[in-house]
Coordinates of C-alpha atoms in Angstrom, one line a residue:
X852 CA 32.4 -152.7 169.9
X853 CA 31.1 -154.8 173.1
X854 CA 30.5 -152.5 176.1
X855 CA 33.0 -154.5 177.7
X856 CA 36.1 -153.5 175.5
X857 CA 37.7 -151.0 177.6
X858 CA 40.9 -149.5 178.0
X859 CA 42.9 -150.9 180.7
X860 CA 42.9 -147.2 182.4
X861 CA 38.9 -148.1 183.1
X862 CA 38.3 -149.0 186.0
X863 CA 37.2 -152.6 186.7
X864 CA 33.8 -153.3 187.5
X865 CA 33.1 -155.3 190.7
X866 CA 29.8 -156.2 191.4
X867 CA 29.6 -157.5 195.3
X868 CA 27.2 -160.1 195.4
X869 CA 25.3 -160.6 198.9
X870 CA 24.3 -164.7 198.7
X871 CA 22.3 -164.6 201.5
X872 CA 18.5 -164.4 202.1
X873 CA 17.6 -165.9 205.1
X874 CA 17.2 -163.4 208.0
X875 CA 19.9 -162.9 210.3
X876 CA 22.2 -163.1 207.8
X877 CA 25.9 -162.0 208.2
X878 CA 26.7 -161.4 204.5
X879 CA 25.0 -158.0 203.7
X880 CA 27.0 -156.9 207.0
X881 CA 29.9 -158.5 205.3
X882 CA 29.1 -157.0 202.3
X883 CA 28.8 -153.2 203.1
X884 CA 32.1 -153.5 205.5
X885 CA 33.6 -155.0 202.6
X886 CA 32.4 -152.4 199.9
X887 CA 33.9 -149.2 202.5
X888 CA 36.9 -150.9 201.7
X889 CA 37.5 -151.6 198.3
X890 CA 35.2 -147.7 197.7
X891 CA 38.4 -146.4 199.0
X892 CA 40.4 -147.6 195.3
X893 CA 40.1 -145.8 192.2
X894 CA 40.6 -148.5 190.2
X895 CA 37.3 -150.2 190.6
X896 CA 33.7 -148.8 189.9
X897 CA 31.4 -151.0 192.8
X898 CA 27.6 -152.2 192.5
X899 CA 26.1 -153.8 195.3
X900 CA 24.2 -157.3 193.3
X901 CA 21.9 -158.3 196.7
X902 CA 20.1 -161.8 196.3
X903 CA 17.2 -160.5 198.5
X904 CA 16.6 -157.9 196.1
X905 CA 15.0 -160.1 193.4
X906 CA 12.3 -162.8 193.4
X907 CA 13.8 -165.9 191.9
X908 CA 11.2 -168.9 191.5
X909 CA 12.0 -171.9 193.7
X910 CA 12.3 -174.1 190.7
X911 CA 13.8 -173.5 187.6
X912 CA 11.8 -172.5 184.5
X913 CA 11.6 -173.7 181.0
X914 CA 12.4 -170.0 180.3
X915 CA 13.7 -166.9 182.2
X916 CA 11.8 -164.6 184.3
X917 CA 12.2 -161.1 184.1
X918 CA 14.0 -161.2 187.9
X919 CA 16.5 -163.3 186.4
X920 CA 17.3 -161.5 183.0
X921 CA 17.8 -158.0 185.4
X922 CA 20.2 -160.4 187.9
X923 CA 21.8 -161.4 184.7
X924 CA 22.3 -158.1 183.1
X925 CA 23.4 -156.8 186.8
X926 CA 26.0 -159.5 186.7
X927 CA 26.9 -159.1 183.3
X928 CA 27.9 -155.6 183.5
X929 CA 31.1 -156.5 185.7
X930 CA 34.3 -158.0 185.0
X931 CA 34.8 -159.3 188.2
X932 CA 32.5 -160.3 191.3
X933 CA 33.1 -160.5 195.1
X934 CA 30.8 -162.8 196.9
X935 CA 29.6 -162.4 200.2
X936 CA 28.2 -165.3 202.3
X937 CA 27.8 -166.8 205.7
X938 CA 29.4 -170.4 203.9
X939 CA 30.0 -171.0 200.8
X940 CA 29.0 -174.3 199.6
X941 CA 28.9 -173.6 195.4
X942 CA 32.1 -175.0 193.6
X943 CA 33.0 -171.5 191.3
X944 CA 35.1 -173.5 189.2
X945 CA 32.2 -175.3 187.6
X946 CA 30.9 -171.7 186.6
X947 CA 34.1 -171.7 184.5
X948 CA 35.5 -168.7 186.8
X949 CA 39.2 -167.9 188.3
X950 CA 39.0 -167.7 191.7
X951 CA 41.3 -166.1 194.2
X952 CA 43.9 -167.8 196.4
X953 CA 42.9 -165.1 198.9
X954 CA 39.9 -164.4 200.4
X955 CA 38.4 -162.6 203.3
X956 CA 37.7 -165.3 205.9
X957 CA 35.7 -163.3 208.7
X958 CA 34.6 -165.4 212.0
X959 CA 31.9 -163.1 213.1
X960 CA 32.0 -164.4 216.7
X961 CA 35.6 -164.3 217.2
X962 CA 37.1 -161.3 215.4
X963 CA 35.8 -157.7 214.6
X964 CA 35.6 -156.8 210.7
X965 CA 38.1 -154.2 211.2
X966 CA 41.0 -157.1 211.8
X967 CA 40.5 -157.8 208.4
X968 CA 41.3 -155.3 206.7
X969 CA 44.8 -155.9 205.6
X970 CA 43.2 -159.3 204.4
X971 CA 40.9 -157.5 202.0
X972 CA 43.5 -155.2 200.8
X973 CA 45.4 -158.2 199.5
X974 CA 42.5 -159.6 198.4
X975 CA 41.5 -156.3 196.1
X976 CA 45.0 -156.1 194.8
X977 CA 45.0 -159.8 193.4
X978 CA 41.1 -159.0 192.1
X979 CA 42.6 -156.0 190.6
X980 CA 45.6 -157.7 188.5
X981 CA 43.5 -160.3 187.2
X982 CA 39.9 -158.4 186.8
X983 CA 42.5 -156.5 184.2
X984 CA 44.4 -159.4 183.0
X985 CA 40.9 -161.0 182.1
X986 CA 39.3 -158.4 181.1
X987 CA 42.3 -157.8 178.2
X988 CA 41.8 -161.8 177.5
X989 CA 38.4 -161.3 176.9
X990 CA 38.6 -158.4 174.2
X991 CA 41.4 -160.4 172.7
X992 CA 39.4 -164.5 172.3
X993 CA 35.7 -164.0 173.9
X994 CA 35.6 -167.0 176.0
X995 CA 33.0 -169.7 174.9
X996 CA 32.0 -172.9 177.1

């Protein structure tokens, strides 16, 4: 049996990815405000996936470093992911992923974190329902691209 075939009683594993390097950046801010939230459900188990903490080459190889076989397995341990960045320019869709209709859209220079709260509650509720609903699809017809 595949580590991932759990009863729907597990909790579902988020891994909150911080997609940011550069210095300065907002999304590790973004990030830990965001994990105090969602640490508050018992019906997710949370690991922080932070870009900064592994050394990806600039190009990419013929064949895998070991940095990106431990972001792999990091990634591969959740059934769902929240990403935090300042912009988000990558199109998920071509990743073959769902993505929500809501997200947490913070203006840092406008609007405290704290006004968003309500936003990320609805945002961890609709994670929640299909984190499960997936995760069920999965262990039914492992999805192949």
């Amino acid at each position: 049996m595949r580590e991932r075939d759990r009863s729907d009683t597990a909790p579902l594993r988020v891994a909150v990815i911080i997609g940011s390097t550069r210095e300065g950046r907002a999304g590790e801010k973004v990030g830990r405000w965001f994990m105090e939230r969602a640490a508050a459900r018992d019906d997710l188990e949370l690991a922080v996936v932070d870009l900064v903490d592994f050394d990806f080459p600039a190009r990419y190889p013929d064949r895998a470093t070991e940095q990106m076989r431990e972001f792999s397995t990091e990634v591969g341990r959740a059934d769902a992911f929240v990403v935090a960045v300042e912009q988000l320019r990558s199109v998920f869709t071509e990743l073959h992923t769902v993505t929500l209709r809501n997200g947490v859209s913070i203006n840092l220079l406008d609007e405290a974190l704290d006004d968003r709260d309500r936003a990320a509650g609805l945002m961890l509720d609709q994670l929640g329902w299909w984190g499960l609903a997936l995760r069920e699809a999965r262990a039914a017809r492992p999805y192949v691209s």
